[in-house]
XYZ file of C-alpha atoms in Angstrom:
706
model
C 60.635 26.809 -32.649
C 57.502 27.343 -30.585
C 57.571 26.344 -26.955
C 61.067 27.706 -26.483
C 59.951 29.821 -23.545
C 58.999 26.749 -21.525
C 62.262 24.888 -22.075
C 63.818 25.945 -18.781
C 60.694 24.847 -16.928
C 60.810 21.468 -18.645
C 64.466 21.096 -17.677
C 63.734 21.758 -14.012
C 60.826 19.316 -14.050
C 62.886 16.568 -15.695
C 65.805 16.977 -13.305
C 63.570 16.675 -10.247
C 62.211 13.371 -11.558
C 65.545 11.608 -11.278
C 68.664 11.985 -9.197
C 71.254 14.165 -10.918
C 74.058 12.034 -12.378
C 77.305 11.989 -10.465
C 80.443 11.706 -12.544
C 83.807 10.397 -11.534
C 85.465 13.180 -9.608
C 89.256 13.365 -9.857
C 89.323 15.798 -6.922
C 89.920 13.808 -3.744
C 89.484 14.873 -0.170
C 92.910 16.504 -0.322
C 92.562 20.206 -1.114
C 94.828 21.191 -4.013
C 95.689 24.615 -5.285
C 94.683 25.603 -8.826
C 98.326 25.321 -9.909
C 98.559 21.776 -8.547
C 95.330 20.816 -10.268
C 96.558 22.196 -13.598
C 99.792 20.247 -13.191
C 97.666 17.098 -12.952
C 95.584 18.196 -15.993
C 92.504 18.693 -13.783
C 90.297 21.699 -14.421
C 90.469 24.144 -11.448
C 86.729 24.562 -10.837
C 85.726 26.900 -8.036
C 85.071 25.080 -4.773
C 81.503 26.277 -4.399
C 80.507 24.471 -7.618
C 82.215 21.139 -6.925
C 80.153 18.042 -6.210
C 81.161 15.969 -3.180
C 83.390 13.045 -4.194
C 81.799 9.613 -4.343
C 83.327 6.902 -2.177
C 81.595 3.953 -3.822
C 83.899 1.604 -5.651
C 82.670 0.652 -9.115
C 82.570 -3.018 -9.971
C 85.036 -3.986 -12.757
C 82.328 -6.034 -14.433
C 80.109 -2.988 -14.773
C 82.510 -0.874 -16.812
C 81.206 0.553 -20.045
C 83.159 0.558 -23.279
C 84.678 3.967 -22.685
C 85.695 3.254 -19.100
C 82.807 5.071 -17.377
C 81.266 2.943 -14.646
C 77.739 1.710 -15.157
C 76.826 3.563 -11.969
C 77.320 6.801 -13.888
C 75.146 5.762 -16.821
C 72.795 3.578 -14.851
C 69.699 5.385 -16.076
C 70.893 5.168 -19.652
C 71.662 1.443 -19.508
C 68.462 0.538 -17.702
C 66.107 2.602 -19.855
C 67.661 2.800 -23.321
C 70.129 -0.025 -23.829
C 68.161 -3.181 -23.117
C 67.447 -5.953 -25.618
C 69.894 -5.012 -28.357
C 68.388 -6.085 -31.683
C 70.142 -8.251 -34.243
C 70.872 -7.037 -37.761
C 68.302 -9.432 -39.180
C 65.623 -8.105 -36.858
C 66.494 -4.509 -37.736
C 66.255 -5.373 -41.443
C 62.803 -6.892 -40.950
C 61.684 -3.785 -39.091
C 62.931 -1.541 -41.893
C 61.016 -3.584 -44.451
C 57.914 -3.381 -42.271
C 58.319 0.389 -41.961
C 58.351 0.657 -45.742
C 55.066 -1.192 -45.970
C 53.422 1.021 -43.378
C 55.152 4.220 -44.498
C 53.354 6.510 -46.895
C 54.626 6.815 -50.463
C 56.835 9.952 -50.686
C 55.084 11.136 -53.859
C 51.647 10.850 -52.269
C 52.859 12.432 -49.027
C 54.178 15.417 -50.940
C 51.219 15.973 -53.250
C 48.353 14.456 -51.247
C 47.071 12.799 -54.444
C 46.985 8.989 -54.657
C 47.311 9.023 -58.450
C 50.637 10.920 -58.314
C 52.685 7.714 -57.807
C 53.879 6.358 -61.161
C 54.302 2.836 -59.778
C 50.648 2.427 -58.817
C 49.915 -0.885 -57.148
C 53.515 -2.027 -57.629
C 54.825 0.648 -55.265
C 56.598 -0.794 -52.225
C 55.133 1.929 -50.004
C 51.602 2.282 -48.699
C 49.023 4.356 -50.591
C 46.451 4.293 -47.789
C 46.516 7.903 -46.582
C 43.907 7.452 -43.854
C 45.650 4.403 -42.394
C 48.948 6.289 -42.375
C 47.407 9.250 -40.566
C 45.914 6.909 -37.955
C 49.302 5.381 -37.030
C 51.460 8.466 -37.564
C 53.163 9.790 -34.377
C 51.854 12.970 -32.798
C 53.190 16.173 -34.329
C 56.167 17.770 -32.622
C 56.026 21.168 -30.988
C 57.297 24.061 -33.015
C 57.192 25.146 -36.648
C 58.100 23.231 -39.763
C 61.783 23.885 -40.579
C 60.809 24.510 -44.209
C 58.616 27.498 -43.412
C 61.521 29.736 -44.404
C 61.683 28.111 -47.849
C 59.712 29.053 -50.905
C 56.802 26.732 -51.616
C 55.269 23.966 -49.513
C 57.134 21.526 -47.281
C 58.749 18.780 -49.426
C 57.654 16.097 -46.939
C 53.973 16.981 -46.958
C 51.860 14.548 -44.956
C 54.957 12.796 -43.568
C 56.274 15.974 -41.917
C 56.284 15.816 -38.109
C 55.181 19.479 -38.080
C 52.159 18.949 -40.308
C 49.971 21.186 -38.161
C 51.927 24.258 -39.284
C 51.258 23.586 -43.003
C 47.727 24.981 -42.936
C 48.461 28.538 -43.994
C 50.187 27.989 -47.351
C 50.033 31.681 -48.270
C 51.832 32.650 -45.097
C 54.489 30.054 -45.911
C 55.123 31.515 -49.335
C 55.264 35.138 -48.125
C 57.526 34.371 -45.180
C 59.805 32.071 -47.098
C 60.967 34.252 -49.961
C 64.753 34.424 -49.866
C 65.093 33.548 -46.167
C 66.948 30.276 -46.695
C 69.402 29.200 -49.335
C 70.201 25.853 -50.877
C 72.538 22.852 -50.939
C 74.728 21.822 -53.857
C 77.025 18.951 -54.923
C 74.261 16.372 -55.165
C 75.045 13.079 -56.900
C 73.203 13.045 -60.210
C 71.450 9.808 -61.066
C 72.993 9.527 -64.532
C 76.478 9.969 -63.050
C 75.748 7.334 -60.419
C 74.619 4.856 -63.081
C 77.801 5.396 -65.071
C 79.846 4.761 -61.935
C 77.828 1.656 -61.144
C 78.396 0.279 -64.644
C 82.079 1.152 -64.627
C 81.558 3.318 -67.716
C 82.832 6.638 -66.418
C 85.848 7.996 -68.291
C 88.671 10.062 -66.817
C 90.574 11.574 -69.754
C 92.499 14.190 -67.792
C 93.577 11.815 -65.042
C 94.592 9.065 -67.470
C 96.594 11.488 -69.585
C 98.441 12.867 -66.575
C 99.087 9.398 -65.160
C 100.626 8.377 -68.458
C 102.638 11.593 -68.677
C 104.020 10.950 -65.192
C 104.761 7.327 -66.045
C 102.516 6.083 -63.266
C 100.267 3.933 -65.471
C 103.110 1.675 -66.525
C 104.617 1.309 -63.065
C 102.304 -1.503 -62.065
C 103.398 -3.898 -64.808
C 104.942 -7.166 -63.768
C 108.728 -7.088 -63.409
C 109.384 -10.251 -61.484
C 108.430 -13.890 -61.810
C 105.076 -15.175 -60.611
C 104.886 -17.116 -57.381
C 102.133 -19.555 -56.478
C 100.639 -19.779 -53.034
C 97.905 -21.915 -51.536
C 95.316 -19.183 -51.988
C 96.020 -18.908 -55.704
C 98.479 -17.211 -58.001
C 100.431 -14.362 -56.482
C 102.509 -11.984 -58.554
C 105.648 -10.302 -57.297
C 105.573 -6.661 -58.361
C 108.211 -3.968 -58.084
C 106.717 -0.486 -57.864
C 109.170 2.392 -57.708
C 111.569 0.373 -55.593
C 108.826 -1.246 -53.474
C 108.527 -5.012 -53.957
C 105.056 -6.295 -53.165
C 102.997 -9.478 -53.508
C 99.730 -9.265 -55.402
C 96.948 -11.790 -55.922
C 96.278 -12.387 -59.588
C 92.510 -12.677 -59.332
C 91.814 -9.267 -57.796
C 90.130 -6.570 -59.863
C 89.882 -2.829 -60.072
C 87.029 -0.402 -59.769
C 86.209 2.186 -62.419
C 89.536 1.827 -64.148
C 91.378 2.277 -60.859
C 94.065 -0.079 -59.623
C 92.744 0.254 -56.077
C 90.761 -2.856 -55.320
C 91.810 -3.038 -51.701
C 91.848 0.619 -50.796
C 88.548 0.543 -48.948
C 85.292 -1.276 -49.454
C 83.456 0.317 -46.525
C 80.997 3.165 -46.883
C 79.749 5.691 -44.376
C 78.838 2.843 -42.042
C 82.200 1.200 -42.614
C 85.197 3.475 -42.479
C 83.242 6.374 -41.010
C 81.711 4.214 -38.326
C 85.125 3.209 -37.093
C 86.832 6.595 -37.111
C 87.336 6.998 -33.394
C 89.648 8.931 -31.135
C 90.120 5.893 -28.925
C 93.447 4.361 -28.018
C 94.316 1.343 -30.155
C 97.222 -1.060 -30.367
C 99.922 0.245 -32.655
C 101.815 -2.968 -33.093
C 99.193 -5.255 -34.729
C 99.435 -5.290 -38.473
C 101.895 -2.415 -38.675
C 104.480 -4.370 -40.643
C 101.939 -5.223 -43.314
C 100.715 -1.656 -43.394
C 104.208 -0.289 -43.791
C 105.845 -2.708 -46.191
C 103.014 -4.048 -48.333
C 100.173 -2.372 -50.084
C 98.152 -4.818 -52.134
C 98.594 -3.809 -55.744
C 96.145 -5.130 -58.209
C 96.266 -6.358 -61.826
C 93.981 -5.090 -64.527
C 90.305 -5.929 -64.208
C 88.735 -8.477 -66.530
C 86.323 -7.075 -69.072
C 82.660 -7.272 -68.080
C 80.149 -9.212 -70.179
C 76.783 -7.964 -69.033
C 74.671 -10.093 -71.419
C 76.598 -13.332 -71.208
C 76.498 -16.039 -68.581
C 79.647 -17.964 -67.686
C 79.694 -21.376 -69.311
C 80.450 -24.507 -67.357
C 83.886 -24.892 -68.937
C 84.902 -21.454 -67.741
C 83.746 -22.269 -64.255
C 85.589 -25.591 -64.258
C 88.768 -24.036 -65.548
C 88.644 -21.243 -62.937
C 91.178 -18.673 -64.028
C 92.290 -20.625 -67.093
C 91.666 -17.775 -69.499
C 92.812 -15.011 -67.152
C 96.013 -14.295 -69.069
C 94.133 -13.752 -72.355
C 91.609 -11.465 -70.708
C 94.336 -9.408 -69.036
C 96.243 -9.112 -72.297
C 93.090 -8.023 -74.150
C 92.195 -5.464 -71.474
C 95.753 -4.135 -71.475
C 95.639 -3.512 -75.220
C 92.262 -1.764 -74.978
C 93.420 0.458 -72.114
C 96.665 1.302 -73.915
C 94.852 2.333 -77.078
C 92.328 4.391 -75.103
C 95.058 6.230 -73.229
C 96.882 6.934 -76.482
C 93.715 8.506 -77.883
C 93.279 10.601 -74.760
C 96.860 11.795 -74.755
C 96.572 12.836 -78.382
C 93.540 14.953 -77.537
C 95.044 16.473 -74.402
C 98.099 18.503 -75.287
C 100.511 18.663 -72.375
C 101.677 22.098 -73.391
C 98.209 23.516 -72.737
C 98.420 22.660 -69.026
C 98.383 25.673 -66.744
C 101.577 26.696 -65.064
C 101.308 26.309 -61.259
C 101.493 30.096 -60.891
C 98.456 30.477 -63.176
C 96.295 28.218 -61.027
C 93.672 29.581 -58.720
C 95.176 30.089 -55.275
C 93.537 30.393 -51.852
C 94.971 32.606 -49.156
C 94.417 30.924 -45.786
C 96.260 33.652 -43.886
C 94.409 34.581 -40.702
C 91.275 32.638 -41.672
C 89.391 30.518 -39.141
C 89.480 27.007 -40.605
C 86.987 24.397 -39.354
C 88.688 21.019 -39.721
C 87.053 18.069 -41.503
C 85.502 16.147 -38.603
C 84.257 12.596 -38.873
C 80.572 11.989 -38.078
C 80.019 15.287 -36.259
C 81.423 17.591 -38.948
C 78.302 17.249 -41.072
C 76.620 20.003 -43.059
C 74.290 21.219 -40.241
C 77.246 21.481 -37.831
C 79.264 23.404 -40.405
C 76.347 25.805 -40.820
C 76.338 26.392 -37.054
C 80.083 27.110 -37.043
C 79.752 29.272 -40.131
C 77.199 31.410 -38.300
C 79.530 31.664 -35.305
C 82.468 32.961 -37.320
C 84.205 30.130 -39.229
C 85.731 31.355 -42.502
C 86.787 28.068 -44.114
C 84.838 24.810 -43.916
C 85.708 21.336 -45.162
C 83.533 18.256 -45.594
C 84.068 14.966 -43.808
C 86.720 12.606 -45.139
C 85.407 10.587 -48.103
C 87.028 7.378 -49.372
C 88.043 7.522 -53.025
C 86.976 3.985 -53.901
C 83.488 4.550 -52.486
C 83.130 7.742 -54.522
C 84.240 5.962 -57.691
C 81.709 3.229 -56.987
C 78.910 5.791 -56.807
C 77.947 5.144 -53.189
C 75.315 7.715 -52.275
C 76.284 7.665 -48.576
C 79.840 8.696 -49.447
C 78.770 11.351 -51.941
C 76.598 12.863 -49.215
C 79.841 13.889 -47.483
C 80.567 16.261 -50.385
C 77.339 18.245 -49.997
C 77.790 21.996 -49.633
C 75.480 24.666 -48.287
C 75.352 27.973 -50.104
C 76.357 29.821 -46.910
C 79.787 28.136 -47.014
C 81.772 30.777 -48.866
C 85.110 28.970 -48.831
C 84.484 25.232 -48.918
C 86.651 22.202 -49.610
C 86.275 18.438 -49.537
C 88.683 15.900 -48.087
C 89.418 12.597 -49.807
C 91.478 9.598 -48.757
C 93.077 6.990 -50.987
C 96.077 4.706 -51.320
C 97.280 5.131 -54.890
C 97.857 7.988 -57.363
C 95.554 6.611 -60.057
C 92.601 6.320 -57.680
C 93.097 9.782 -56.243
C 93.696 11.406 -59.649
C 90.445 9.997 -61.034
C 88.538 10.960 -57.904
C 89.900 14.497 -58.103
C 88.833 14.778 -61.736
C 85.370 13.428 -60.919
C 84.881 15.891 -58.048
C 86.140 18.790 -60.142
C 83.696 17.849 -62.903
C 80.591 17.154 -60.825
C 80.957 19.361 -57.734
C 81.561 22.992 -56.861
C 84.462 23.194 -54.417
C 87.164 25.755 -53.704
C 89.880 23.236 -52.847
C 90.433 19.501 -52.478
C 92.284 18.211 -49.417
C 94.112 14.866 -49.507
C 94.229 13.099 -46.153
C 97.606 11.566 -45.336
C 97.201 11.506 -41.576
C 94.134 9.409 -40.693
C 95.261 7.092 -37.857
C 92.514 4.454 -37.765
C 93.481 0.877 -38.563
C 90.788 0.321 -41.192
C 92.283 3.088 -43.331
C 95.958 2.538 -42.512
C 95.844 -1.184 -43.282
C 94.647 -0.345 -46.793
C 97.723 1.784 -47.389
C 95.961 5.124 -46.983
C 95.980 7.836 -44.329
C 99.001 7.786 -42.034
C 100.481 4.809 -43.853
C 101.459 7.144 -46.701
C 103.865 8.897 -44.317
C 106.065 5.799 -44.612
C 106.008 5.948 -48.435
C 107.360 9.319 -49.601
C 107.656 8.139 -53.220
C 103.970 7.361 -53.302
C 103.160 10.660 -51.603
C 105.019 12.387 -54.418
C 103.115 10.465 -57.097
C 99.747 11.174 -55.475
C 100.281 14.911 -55.073
C 101.783 15.309 -58.535
C 99.016 13.345 -60.247
C 96.226 15.157 -58.390
C 97.593 18.670 -58.861
C 98.323 18.095 -62.562
C 94.846 16.720 -63.262
C 92.742 19.693 -62.112
C 93.100 23.435 -61.701
C 91.393 23.346 -58.304
C 93.938 23.927 -55.500
C 95.171 20.734 -53.864
C 95.955 20.785 -50.141
C 97.393 18.028 -47.964
C 96.856 17.123 -44.308
C 99.470 15.060 -42.469
C 100.617 14.051 -39.019
C 104.161 14.482 -37.760
C 105.068 10.829 -38.368
C 103.814 7.278 -38.202
C 105.775 6.261 -35.091
C 106.283 8.455 -32.055
C 109.732 10.039 -31.972
C 110.420 9.483 -35.677
C 109.187 12.732 -37.192
C 109.774 13.087 -40.915
C 107.608 15.901 -42.288
C 110.456 18.391 -41.836
C 112.493 16.411 -44.383
C 109.633 16.358 -46.922
C 108.103 19.799 -46.574
C 110.475 21.494 -49.016
C 109.417 18.998 -51.701
C 105.671 18.966 -51.041
C 105.278 22.478 -52.420
C 107.220 21.619 -55.572
C 105.014 18.568 -56.107
C 101.995 20.833 -56.575
C 100.337 21.266 -53.173
C 98.978 24.720 -52.364
C 98.831 24.289 -48.587
C 99.911 21.770 -45.980
C 98.182 21.202 -42.645
C 100.326 19.553 -39.963
C 98.599 17.867 -37.036
C 101.143 17.977 -34.222
C 100.795 14.316 -33.268
C 102.102 11.045 -34.646
C 99.879 8.209 -35.789
C 100.988 6.108 -32.827
C 100.165 8.899 -30.384
C 96.603 9.308 -31.719
C 94.993 11.937 -29.431
C 96.891 11.337 -26.197
C 99.192 14.060 -24.861
C 99.371 17.574 -26.238
C 100.196 18.455 -29.816
C 103.857 19.205 -30.581
C 103.677 22.794 -31.800
C 107.448 23.273 -31.591
C 107.818 20.711 -34.348
C 105.078 22.431 -36.381
C 107.072 25.678 -36.073
C 110.214 23.853 -37.217
C 108.464 22.513 -40.304
C 106.888 25.881 -41.133
C 110.284 27.594 -41.089
C 111.622 25.060 -43.605
C 108.638 25.406 -45.951
C 109.096 27.249 -49.258
C 107.309 30.549 -49.697
C 104.929 29.014 -52.246
C 103.562 26.527 -49.686
C 101.176 27.736 -46.985
C 101.537 25.871 -43.685
C 98.661 25.482 -41.235
C 98.958 24.082 -37.723
C 96.458 21.788 -36.039
C 96.094 20.568 -32.478
C 94.617 21.712 -29.140
C 93.493 25.214 -30.164
C 90.880 25.941 -27.484
C 90.932 29.704 -26.924
C 91.804 32.936 -28.665
C 95.001 33.017 -26.591
C 96.108 29.698 -28.107
C 95.392 31.091 -31.568
C 97.337 34.297 -30.926
C 100.292 32.453 -29.391
C 100.777 30.071 -32.307
C 100.604 32.795 -34.940
C 102.918 35.111 -33.016
C 105.471 32.410 -32.109
C 105.828 31.448 -35.774
C 104.734 34.060 -38.360
C 105.391 31.487 -41.109
C 102.181 29.706 -40.061
C 99.299 31.020 -42.157
C 96.486 29.904 -39.862
C 95.397 27.299 -37.338
C 92.922 24.551 -38.091
C 90.319 24.118 -35.328
C 89.033 20.586 -34.765
C 87.947 19.122 -31.406
C 87.849 22.574 -29.835
C 84.928 23.449 -32.119
C 83.058 20.321 -31.009
C 83.334 21.249 -27.336
C 82.570 24.929 -27.894
C 81.650 25.968 -31.449
C 81.526 29.600 -30.300
C 85.347 29.417 -30.213
C 85.315 31.120 -33.631
C 83.430 34.057 -32.125
C 85.894 34.240 -29.227
C 88.853 34.419 -31.621
C 87.282 37.092 -33.798
C 86.210 39.191 -30.822
C 89.346 38.395 -28.767
C 87.477 37.558 -25.580
C 86.541 34.650 -23.331
C 82.813 34.225 -23.768
C 81.093 33.146 -20.551
C 78.204 31.791 -22.554
C 75.008 31.015 -20.673
C 73.202 27.690 -20.767
C 70.228 29.226 -22.600
C 72.554 30.577 -25.309
C 74.091 27.138 -25.688
C 70.612 25.645 -25.994
C 69.801 28.188 -28.711
C 72.822 26.922 -30.650
C 71.443 23.390 -30.320
C 68.081 24.654 -31.616
C 69.797 26.072 -34.688
C 71.535 22.749 -35.225
C 68.231 20.882 -35.001
C 66.613 23.245 -37.520
C 69.533 22.855 -39.926
C 69.478 19.092 -39.397
C 65.775 18.791 -40.210
C 66.314 20.845 -43.357
C 69.194 18.580 -44.358
C 67.949 15.113 -43.346
C 64.216 15.765 -43.520
C 61.339 16.620 -41.233
C 59.671 13.195 -41.454
C 60.148 10.541 -38.752
C 63.347 9.210 -40.320
C 64.819 12.698 -40.640
C 63.901 13.540 -37.044
C 65.666 10.444 -35.702
C 68.715 11.014 -37.904
C 68.939 14.556 -36.580
C 68.568 13.242 -33.036
C 71.398 10.736 -33.538
C 73.884 13.322 -34.790
C 72.789 15.772 -32.084
C 73.581 13.135 -29.453
C 76.968 12.507 -31.056
C 77.688 16.213 -30.786
C 76.479 16.386 -27.166
C 78.965 13.618 -26.324
C 81.620 16.281 -26.986
C 79.825 19.445 -25.881
C 79.227 18.170 -22.344
C 82.989 18.525 -21.722
C 82.721 22.309 -21.771
C 83.376 23.985 -18.410
C 81.809 27.469 -18.185
C 84.304 30.296 -17.837
C 82.529 31.648 -14.752
C 83.170 28.387 -12.871
C 86.945 28.326 -13.360
C 89.650 29.684 -11.058
C 92.061 29.919 -13.983
C 91.179 31.084 -17.496
C 91.490 29.990 -20.265
C 90.797 26.278 -20.041
C 92.829 23.698 -21.956
C 91.556 20.902 -24.136
C 93.379 18.200 -22.162
C 91.941 19.199 -18.772
C 89.838 16.549 -17.091
C 86.704 17.942 -15.565
C 85.730 17.235 -11.966
C 82.079 16.678 -11.193
C 80.453 20.067 -10.704
C 77.099 21.811 -10.401
C 76.173 24.496 -12.879
C 74.790 27.901 -12.077
C 71.318 26.648 -12.987
C 69.642 23.323 -13.674
C 70.111 23.509 -17.436
C 73.853 24.145 -17.080
C 74.122 21.186 -14.705
C 72.260 18.988 -17.179
C 74.500 20.035 -20.065
C 77.633 19.104 -18.057
C 76.451 15.564 -17.384
C 78.489 12.613 -18.666
C 75.393 10.420 -18.757
C 73.986 9.541 -22.172
C 70.550 9.458 -20.561
C 70.851 13.196 -19.888
C 71.934 13.861 -23.454
C 68.788 12.067 -24.532
C 66.753 14.342 -22.255
C 68.170 17.368 -24.049
C 67.277 15.840 -27.401
C 63.740 15.225 -26.194
C 63.361 18.922 -25.380
C 64.110 19.751 -29.004
C 62.803 16.732 -30.946
C 60.169 15.146 -28.750
C 60.139 11.756 -27.072
C 62.470 9.054 -28.328
C 60.861 6.004 -30.006
C 60.288 2.798 -28.080
C 63.417 0.682 -27.813
C 65.688 3.635 -28.559
C 69.339 3.210 -27.571
C 72.429 5.317 -28.056
C 76.150 4.852 -27.444
C 78.604 7.487 -28.687
C 80.705 6.373 -31.615
C 83.854 8.183 -30.526
C 85.588 6.898 -27.407
C 88.054 9.674 -26.684
C 91.200 8.992 -24.682
C 91.959 12.684 -24.365
C 91.206 12.532 -20.656
C 92.650 9.079 -20.056
C 94.793 9.130 -16.914
C 97.335 6.538 -17.994
C 97.958 8.253 -21.321
C 98.296 11.743 -19.906
C 100.391 10.802 -16.892
């Protein structure tokens, strides 16, 4: 982008305007040796770069949500977090923005007659009025200059001033940028909305495995105050099920998850949570559902039906059961089981020695994966997507499956509670998307997922794990991988007893995160247990380790200590320093400069604008995800400032000065300073802008780490 040469000057000017933020400094007046600091999990920063410790005592009432005193983020709270708006007010503002916003068709073409809706369009067609109220163009070039043809956002682009020379755009853009795939087609989405999508392969395999008939009633019905409840025995698991709950898209997973990107994804945090809570429900009961009543799109319910409530439920269930049984019989007759590929004939992926970027919630989006791909990542995986949301055709969830053409070896990660849901999702992804492998998450620790019977909860149900992996691997030829944690409860590891079976169930690879669900992200990962599991794994199953890889020395140590491990998955380490992939490939500690780190942020912004758009909405979406990433990247301590190298992921950073103003700014814990960095790349924030990081990490929490 243009104006890059003046960035350092802008940084110096901005820092002189306000007092540099002072973070909580774990280094007291007592002088400790580097070895003593490391023993306390404190980064041994050279004395000449340390900030003097603060003696002010923060008020308990002024603590922020993540435990940082309001004194630290005072500028952020005073300038950006006042007058939080209600949901109703935000909805009104969005509706108002639509009225004032230019019609996308007209913005792209510049012709008022190009909109097919005419006067019925919900957007404005007044081009001159839109230009009068449009924000000032941002500095730099349009991110679509490297594409063939004109900018797809036209008049709405925040870099409109660079659109003048169309010929130059076409000449410069030939072949410079590639494309994105795995978009949700509108006809597919409509079929999912109407519950008309068929899954012949999944249904045939479910019937062949006997999974379809498992959920039939085997015990007497019991009535409760809330309505009829059926007692169901599923493969030895007795569970209580409400009789009036339905299924989605032929799936028996009504309760798996009804939250989209702003639901499950918005609550995927690293923070410490209570483990007790609803654990008993999560472990012993998973709400199974009866068959869904047939839809009558053109009929309205009569008054008798309403008065009788569920009076005709039994007839409807019986009718639906007969229809489903006949349909499955037809499918099984068409799909000959003997034509199924032998596991050895399936496409296999060799993960040996490859740098694998883990699926990361919120921050592991497509632009971030492009950054890591450019820095050396070999394997990339999309963010975790909930199966029920995919089967419902939610566009926000399908966006997590998007793939850039630069991702040579790409997989998607899905999460579900039951084999039928996952089998149908796997078939749908295999049919509509281009992926190299599909990863099934059985380790997600957050309550919203676990309480639905998915994620880490599956570690307590080995029979269901078996059904899920078998059904998924038998449905598609795409390799199926699995990601797990060591156990549900701390000290009760169980993967070592299952690993010999997981390969025989059909999984190609298994990734083991060296922590339990109860542990979350506190304390270091248990790599000794990962080694133990890898040694017990059959030769046909590739085992990958995950947890606390933060330098090339960590990578080398894990692979040399246990040659049975194919590779290491890199997760939070890539968020703090995405150039970790370069360090591993070049076998060096990169003392990266602040300007080089800012260049990486520039690349991210360019990729983000290409992905989310260069209009005002796309700019602010890019800004939001950039700030989420900066909430991790600020933890990086430059190599040149350390007494001991390499650094560890669990080290808590003392307050320190950088070698220049930009490095000091990038090390700040204050969200206000992260916003300053975003303003250097994306212009001023809108009025009333506020930001609080979604992830509240406890990785540096003193009580957890001892």
